[in-house]
Coordinates of C-alpha atoms in Angstrom, one line a residue:
Chain A
X1 CA 10.6 -22.3 -3.7
X2 CA 10.8 -25.7 -5.4
X3 CA 11.2 -25.9 -9.1
X4 CA 7.8 -27.6 -9.3
X5 CA 6.1 -24.7 -7.6
X6 CA 8.0 -22.3 -9.8
X7 CA 6.9 -24.2 -12.9
X8 CA 3.3 -24.2 -11.8
X9 CA 3.3 -20.4 -11.3
X10 CA 4.8 -19.8 -14.7
X11 CA 2.5 -22.3 -16.4
X12 CA -0.5 -20.6 -14.8
X13 CA 0.4 -17.3 -16.6
X14 CA 1.3 -19.0 -19.8
X15 CA -1.9 -21.0 -20.1
X16 CA -4.0 -17.9 -19.7
X17 CA -1.8 -15.8 -22.0
X18 CA -1.4 -13.2 -19.2
X19 CA 2.2 -12.3 -19.9
X20 CA 0.8 -9.4 -21.9
X21 CA -0.5 -7.8 -18.7
X22 CA 2.5 -8.5 -16.7
X23 CA 4.5 -5.3 -17.2
X24 CA 6.9 -4.6 -14.4
X25 CA 4.7 -1.6 -13.4
X26 CA 1.5 -3.6 -13.3
X27 CA 3.2 -6.3 -11.3
X28 CA 4.5 -3.7 -8.8
X29 CA 0.9 -2.5 -8.5
X30 CA -0.3 -6.0 -8.0
X31 CA 2.2 -6.7 -5.2
X32 CA 1.0 -3.6 -3.3
X33 CA -2.6 -4.5 -3.8
X34 CA -2.1 -8.0 -2.5
X35 CA 0.1 -6.7 0.4
X36 CA -2.8 -4.4 1.4
X37 CA -5.2 -7.4 1.4
X38 CA -2.7 -9.2 3.7
X39 CA -2.7 -6.1 6.0
X40 CA -6.5 -6.1 6.0
X41 CA -6.3 -9.3 8.1
X42 CA -4.9 -7.1 10.8
X43 CA -6.9 -3.9 10.1
X44 CA -8.7 -3.7 13.5
X45 CA -6.9 -6.2 15.6
X46 CA -3.2 -7.0 15.7
X47 CA -3.6 -10.1 17.8
X48 CA -6.6 -12.0 16.6
X49 CA -6.5 -12.8 12.9
X50 CA -7.7 -15.5 10.5
X51 CA -4.6 -17.5 9.8
X52 CA -6.1 -19.2 6.7
X53 CA -6.8 -15.9 5.2
X54 CA -3.3 -14.6 6.1
X55 CA -1.8 -17.7 4.3
X56 CA -3.7 -17.0 1.1
X57 CA -2.8 -13.3 1.0
X58 CA 0.8 -13.9 1.8
X59 CA 0.9 -16.6 -1.0
X60 CA -0.6 -14.0 -3.4
X61 CA 2.2 -11.5 -2.6
X62 CA 4.9 -14.2 -3.0
X63 CA 3.5 -15.3 -6.4
X64 CA 3.4 -11.7 -7.7
X65 CA 7.0 -11.2 -6.5
X66 CA 8.0 -14.3 -8.4
X67 CA 6.2 -13.0 -11.5
X68 CA 8.1 -9.7 -11.3
X69 CA 11.4 -11.6 -10.8
X70 CA 10.6 -13.7 -13.8
X71 CA 9.6 -10.7 -15.9
X72 CA 13.0 -9.0 -15.2
X73 CA 15.0 -12.2 -15.4
X74 CA 16.0 -11.9 -11.8
X75 CA 17.2 -14.6 -9.4
X76 CA 15.6 -14.1 -6.0
X77 CA 18.6 -15.5 -4.2
X78 CA 20.9 -13.2 -5.9
X79 CA 18.9 -10.0 -5.3
X80 CA 18.2 -11.0 -1.7
X81 CA 21.8 -11.6 -0.9
X82 CA 22.9 -8.4 -2.5
X83 CA 20.3 -6.5 -0.5
X84 CA 21.3 -8.4 2.7
X85 CA 24.9 -7.1 2.2
X86 CA 23.5 -3.6 2.3
X87 CA 21.1 -4.2 5.2
X88 CA 23.9 -5.8 7.3
X89 CA 26.0 -2.7 6.6
X90 CA 23.2 -0.3 7.4
X91 CA 22.3 -2.1 10.6
X92 CA 25.5 -3.1 12.3
X93 CA 24.8 -5.6 15.2
X94 CA 26.4 -3.5 17.9
X95 CA 24.3 -0.5 17.1
X96 CA 21.0 -2.1 16.0
X97 CA 20.7 -4.9 18.6
X98 CA 17.4 -4.7 20.3
X99 CA 16.5 -1.4 18.7
X100 CA 13.7 -0.7 16.3
X101 CA 15.1 2.6 15.1
X102 CA 15.6 3.3 11.4
X103 CA 19.2 3.3 10.3
X104 CA 19.1 7.0 9.7
X105 CA 18.5 7.4 13.5
X106 CA 21.0 4.8 14.8
Chain B
X1 CA 15.3 -19.7 -2.0
X2 CA 18.3 -21.7 -1.1
X3 CA 18.8 -22.9 2.5
X4 CA 21.8 -20.7 2.7
X5 CA 19.8 -17.5 1.9
X6 CA 17.1 -18.6 4.3
X7 CA 19.7 -19.1 7.1
X8 CA 21.2 -15.7 6.4
X9 CA 17.8 -14.0 6.6
X10 CA 17.0 -15.7 9.9
X11 CA 20.5 -15.0 11.4
X12 CA 20.1 -11.3 10.5
X13 CA 17.1 -11.0 12.7
X14 CA 18.5 -13.2 15.4
X15 CA 21.8 -11.4 15.7
X16 CA 19.9 -8.1 16.2
X17 CA 17.4 -9.5 18.6
X18 CA 14.6 -8.2 16.3
X19 CA 12.2 -11.1 16.7
X20 CA 10.5 -9.1 19.4
X21 CA 9.4 -6.5 16.8
X22 CA 8.3 -9.2 14.3
X23 CA 4.7 -9.6 15.2
X24 CA 2.6 -10.8 12.3
X25 CA 0.8 -7.4 12.2
X26 CA 4.1 -5.5 12.1
X27 CA 5.4 -7.7 9.4
X28 CA 2.3 -7.3 7.3
X29 CA 2.8 -3.5 7.7
X30 CA 6.4 -3.9 6.6
X31 CA 5.4 -5.9 3.5
X32 CA 3.1 -3.1 2.4
X33 CA 5.6 -0.4 3.2
X34 CA 8.3 -2.1 1.1
X35 CA 5.8 -2.9 -1.7
X36 CA 5.0 0.8 -1.9
X37 CA 8.7 1.6 -2.2
X38 CA 8.9 -0.8 -5.0
X39 CA 5.9 0.9 -6.7
X40 CA 7.6 4.2 -6.2
X41 CA 10.1 3.1 -8.9
X42 CA 7.2 3.3 -11.3
X43 CA 5.4 6.3 -9.8
X44 CA 5.6 8.7 -12.8
X45 CA 6.8 6.4 -15.5
X46 CA 5.7 2.9 -16.3
X47 CA 8.4 2.2 -18.9
X48 CA 11.6 3.9 -17.6
X49 CA 12.7 2.7 -14.3
X50 CA 15.9 2.2 -12.3
X51 CA 16.4 -1.6 -12.4
X52 CA 18.9 -1.6 -9.6
X53 CA 16.4 0.1 -7.4
X54 CA 13.7 -2.3 -8.4
X55 CA 15.9 -5.2 -7.4
X56 CA 16.5 -3.8 -4.0
X57 CA 12.9 -3.1 -3.2
X58 CA 11.7 -6.4 -4.5
X59 CA 14.3 -8.1 -2.4
X60 CA 13.0 -6.2 0.7
X61 CA 9.4 -7.4 0.0
X62 CA 10.6 -11.0 -0.4
X63 CA 12.6 -10.9 2.8
X64 CA 9.7 -9.6 4.8
X65 CA 7.4 -12.3 3.3
X66 CA 9.9 -14.9 4.5
X67 CA 10.0 -13.3 7.9
X68 CA 6.2 -13.6 8.1
X69 CA 6.2 -17.2 6.9
X70 CA 8.9 -18.0 9.5
X71 CA 6.9 -16.2 12.3
X72 CA 3.8 -18.3 11.5
X73 CA 5.7 -21.5 10.8
X74 CA 4.5 -21.6 7.2
X75 CA 6.1 -23.3 4.3
X76 CA 6.0 -21.0 1.2
X77 CA 5.6 -23.9 -1.2
X78 CA 2.7 -25.3 0.7
X79 CA 0.7 -22.0 1.0
X80 CA 1.5 -21.1 -2.6
X81 CA 0.4 -24.4 -4.0
X82 CA -2.8 -24.3 -1.9
X83 CA -3.5 -20.8 -3.3
X84 CA -2.7 -21.9 -6.8
X85 CA -5.4 -24.5 -6.5
X86 CA -7.9 -21.8 -5.7
X87 CA -6.6 -19.4 -8.4
X88 CA -6.8 -22.2 -11.1
X89 CA -10.4 -22.8 -10.1
X90 CA -11.3 -19.1 -10.0
X91 CA -9.7 -18.5 -13.4
X92 CA -10.4 -21.4 -15.7
X93 CA -8.3 -21.3 -18.8
X94 CA -11.2 -21.3 -21.2
X95 CA -12.7 -18.2 -19.6
X96 CA -9.7 -16.3 -18.5
X97 CA -7.4 -16.7 -21.5
X98 CA -6.3 -13.4 -22.8
X99 CA -8.6 -11.5 -20.4
X100 CA -7.6 -9.1 -17.6
X101 CA -11.1 -9.3 -16.0
X102 CA -11.5 -10.1 -12.3
X103 CA -12.9 -13.5 -11.6
X104 CA -16.1 -11.9 -10.4
X105 CA -16.7 -10.5 -13.9
X106 CA -15.7 -13.5 -15.9
Chain C
X1 CA -10.5 22.5 2.7
X2 CA -10.7 26.3 2.2
X3 CA -10.7 27.7 -1.3
X4 CA -7.3 29.3 -0.5
X5 CA -5.7 25.9 0.3
X6 CA -7.3 24.4 -2.8
X7 CA -5.9 27.2 -5.0
X8 CA -2.5 26.7 -3.5
X9 CA -2.5 23.0 -4.3
X10 CA -3.6 23.7 -7.9
X11 CA -1.1 26.5 -8.4
X12 CA 1.7 24.3 -7.1
X13 CA 1.1 21.8 -9.9
X14 CA 0.4 24.4 -12.6
X15 CA 3.6 26.4 -11.8
X16 CA 5.7 23.3 -12.2
X17 CA 3.8 22.1 -15.3
X18 CA 3.2 18.8 -13.6
X19 CA -0.3 18.2 -14.9
X20 CA 1.3 16.1 -17.6
X21 CA 2.4 13.5 -15.0
X22 CA -1.0 13.5 -13.2
X23 CA -2.7 10.7 -14.9
X24 CA -5.4 9.1 -12.7
X25 CA -3.3 6.0 -12.6
X26 CA -0.2 7.8 -11.5
X27 CA -2.1 9.7 -8.9
X28 CA -3.6 6.5 -7.5
X29 CA -0.1 5.1 -7.2
X30 CA 1.0 8.3 -5.5
X31 CA -1.8 8.0 -2.9
X32 CA -0.8 4.5 -2.0
X33 CA 2.9 5.5 -1.8
X34 CA 2.2 8.3 0.5
X35 CA -0.3 6.2 2.5
X36 CA 2.5 3.7 3.1
X37 CA 4.9 6.4 4.2
X38 CA 2.2 7.4 6.7
X39 CA 1.9 3.8 7.9
X40 CA 5.7 3.7 8.3
X41 CA 5.2 6.0 11.3
X42 CA 3.6 3.1 13.0
X43 CA 5.7 0.3 11.5
X44 CA 7.2 -1.1 14.7
X45 CA 5.2 0.7 17.4
X46 CA 1.4 1.4 17.4
X47 CA 1.5 3.7 20.4
X48 CA 4.7 5.8 20.2
X49 CA 4.9 7.8 17.0
X50 CA 6.3 11.1 15.7
X51 CA 3.3 13.3 15.4
X52 CA 5.0 15.9 13.3
X53 CA 5.9 13.1 10.8
X54 CA 2.4 11.8 10.8
X55 CA 1.0 15.3 10.0
X56 CA 3.3 15.6 7.0
X57 CA 2.5 12.2 5.6
X58 CA -1.2 12.6 6.1
X59 CA -1.1 16.0 4.4
X60 CA 0.7 14.3 1.4
X61 CA -2.1 11.7 1.1
X62 CA -4.8 14.5 1.3
X63 CA -3.0 16.6 -1.3
X64 CA -2.8 13.7 -3.8
X65 CA -6.5 12.8 -3.1
X66 CA -7.4 16.4 -4.1
X67 CA -5.2 16.2 -7.2
X68 CA -7.1 13.0 -8.3
X69 CA -10.4 14.7 -7.5
X70 CA -9.4 17.7 -9.6
X71 CA -8.1 15.5 -12.5
X72 CA -11.5 13.7 -12.7
X73 CA -13.5 16.8 -12.0
X74 CA -14.9 15.4 -8.8
X75 CA -16.4 17.2 -5.9
X76 CA -15.1 15.6 -2.6
X77 CA -18.3 16.4 -0.7
X78 CA -20.4 14.7 -3.4
X79 CA -18.4 11.5 -3.7
X80 CA -18.1 11.2 0.1
X81 CA -21.8 11.7 0.7
X82 CA -22.6 9.2 -2.0
X83 CA -20.3 6.7 -0.4
X84 CA -21.6 7.4 3.1
X85 CA -25.1 6.4 1.8
X86 CA -23.6 3.0 0.9
X87 CA -21.6 2.7 4.1
X88 CA -24.7 3.5 6.2
X89 CA -26.7 0.8 4.4
X90 CA -23.8 -1.8 4.6
X91 CA -23.3 -1.1 8.3
X92 CA -26.7 -0.6 10.0
X93 CA -26.3 0.8 13.5
X94 CA -28.2 -2.1 15.2
X95 CA -25.9 -4.7 13.6
X96 CA -22.6 -2.8 13.5
X97 CA -22.6 -1.1 16.9
X98 CA -19.5 -1.9 18.8
X99 CA -18.4 -4.5 16.3
X100 CA -15.3 -4.4 14.1
X101 CA -16.6 -7.2 11.8
X102 CA -16.7 -6.6 8.0
X103 CA -20.1 -6.1 6.6
X104 CA -19.9 -9.5 4.9
X105 CA -19.7 -11.1 8.3
X106 CA -22.3 -9.0 10.1
Chain D
X1 CA -15.3 19.5 3.0
X2 CA -18.5 21.2 4.2
X3 CA -19.3 21.1 7.9
X4 CA -22.4 19.0 7.1
X5 CA -20.2 16.3 5.4
X6 CA -17.8 16.4 8.3
X7 CA -20.6 16.0 10.8
X8 CA -22.0 13.1 8.9
X9 CA -18.6 11.3 8.9
X10 CA -18.2 11.9 12.7
X11 CA -21.8 10.8 13.4
X12 CA -21.3 7.6 11.5
X13 CA -18.5 6.6 13.8
X14 CA -20.2 7.8 16.9
X15 CA -23.5 6.0 16.2
X16 CA -21.6 2.7 15.7
X17 CA -19.4 3.2 18.8
X18 CA -16.4 2.7 16.5
X19 CA -14.1 5.2 18.0
X20 CA -12.6 2.4 20.1
X21 CA -11.2 0.9 16.9
X22 CA -9.9 4.1 15.5
X23 CA -6.4 4.2 17.0
X24 CA -4.0 6.2 14.8
X25 CA -2.3 3.1 13.8
X26 CA -5.5 1.3 12.7
X27 CA -6.5 4.3 10.8
X28 CA -3.2 4.5 9.0
X29 CA -3.6 0.9 8.1
X30 CA -7.1 1.6 6.8
X31 CA -5.9 4.5 4.6
X32 CA -3.4 2.2 2.9
X33 CA -5.9 -0.6 2.5
X34 CA -8.4 1.8 0.8
X35 CA -5.7 3.4 -1.2
X36 CA -4.8 0.0 -2.6
X37 CA -8.4 -0.7 -3.5
X38 CA -8.3 2.6 -5.4
X39 CA -5.1 1.4 -7.2
X40 CA -6.9 -1.8 -8.0
X41 CA -9.1 0.2 -10.4
X42 CA -5.9 0.7 -12.5
X43 CA -4.2 -2.7 -11.9
X44 CA -4.1 -3.9 -15.4
X45 CA -5.0 -0.9 -17.4
X46 CA -4.0 2.7 -16.8
X47 CA -6.4 4.2 -19.3
X48 CA -9.7 2.3 -19.1
X49 CA -11.1 2.4 -15.6
X50 CA -14.5 2.3 -13.9
X51 CA -15.0 5.9 -12.8
X52 CA -17.9 5.0 -10.4
X53 CA -15.6 2.6 -8.7
X54 CA -12.8 5.1 -8.5
X55 CA -15.1 7.7 -6.9
X56 CA -16.1 5.2 -4.2
X57 CA -12.6 4.2 -3.3
X58 CA -11.3 7.7 -3.4
X59 CA -14.1 8.7 -1.1
X60 CA -13.1 5.9 1.3
X61 CA -9.5 7.2 1.4
X62 CA -10.7 10.7 2.1
X63 CA -13.0 9.6 4.9
X64 CA -10.3 7.7 6.7
X65 CA -7.9 10.6 6.3
X66 CA -10.6 12.8 8.0
X67 CA -11.0 10.2 10.8
X68 CA -7.2 10.3 11.4
X69 CA -7.2 14.1 11.4
X70 CA -10.1 14.0 13.9
X71 CA -8.4 11.4 16.1
X72 CA -5.3 13.5 16.4
X73 CA -7.2 16.8 16.6
X74 CA -5.6 18.1 13.4
X75 CA -6.9 20.8 11.0
X76 CA -6.5 19.6 7.4
X77 CA -5.9 23.1 6.1
X78 CA -3.2 23.7 8.6
X79 CA -1.2 20.5 8.0
X80 CA -1.6 20.8 4.3
X81 CA -0.3 24.4 4.2
X82 CA 2.6 23.5 6.4
X83 CA 3.5 20.6 4.1
X84 CA 3.0 22.8 1.0
X85 CA 5.6 25.2 2.5
X86 CA 8.1 22.3 2.6
X87 CA 7.1 21.0 -0.9
X88 CA 7.5 24.4 -2.4
X89 CA 11.0 24.7 -0.9
X90 CA 11.9 21.1 -2.0
X91 CA 10.7 21.6 -5.6
X92 CA 11.6 25.2 -6.6
X93 CA 9.8 26.1 -9.8
X94 CA 13.0 26.9 -11.8
X95 CA 14.4 23.4 -11.1
X96 CA 11.3 21.3 -11.0
X97 CA 9.3 22.7 -13.9
X98 CA 8.4 20.0 -16.4
X99 CA 10.5 17.4 -14.5
X100 CA 9.3 14.3 -12.7
X101 CA 12.5 13.8 -10.9
X102 CA 12.5 13.4 -7.1
X103 CA 13.8 16.4 -5.2
X104 CA 16.9 14.3 -4.2
X105 CA 17.8 14.2 -7.9
X106 CA 17.0 17.7 -8.9

């Protein structure tokens, strides 16, 4: 995300004085709610979907993720890389290649 | 997200030959599933939560969002800014300031 | 649900003194969390799934739904029939038959 | 649920020829989607909520749970009791009483 986009997201909240509603718990709820709206694009059909609608709902999820990162003072790159360390260890290439099994079953 | 992080996310999938499982629909399911794991950090208590656990689950949501953007060839900045245009119109500052009402009720 | 099952669900909570955690909001979170665990059974494959696992997760969703109904003093039959009145009006047979469109698009 | 309510739910689907859309996977998605709409009633406020709206969304979750049980030929009482056996073992009264810890932490 560019700094400009990031600034816009933060300014949106600030201008509306919405930080008061942005508790971590409320933001976590919001992420699930928007994620389910994204899933609704695929509710009855996995193949045919309205791409414009998907874009909007995906954007909403991403924006709330950024709000939560901001609220907790987290750097997305840092937490993602830390989690990727774990994922790489949980799913070693030689075991996981071409398999959709959960790590507990590999 | 830095280009380095982005590359790492993409390489993770590529190395494991997992692109075959990354249909838009499956990724949308995955985003909700991880979002609900994030919410689980706040299931019984809104205030006390395990921040390390929150970081991991938030990272998972962000990674799957990036996978979906990649799958559909979307630029996060572009879709976010397009959605912010809409959000700013739906929630004009003078009406929305300090209110947690949905735009349909403003 | 038989009265016996209902009694068992209620006794489970009572014996553990868990009513204190069962705010409507926490129960709503719990329903989503369990629903996402149910969805996880279908994360990468819509056709092949572990039916025993599906049964367990579906049961969890149903139990939390009953907890929420209990918390708010609701009768499932009553709220379901009231909602079915609405659904039948939103999706008239002659328009909705064989279609998976949302009522807003019918 | 009374037999009458059950019949009404089944007839609703049958009359609209919607069984074709009711794959287990699509129903699991639908349960999460409706559960998230229920959660939306508590998105920004845990205490103040629109009870009529909660009733409708809870009813929707319950109806989709019944559809999934029907699709897989499951008896809700049976799967719930089987899961309660597990839950009672995972959360023994003497350990779990008054605690909101997950069984893995008890």
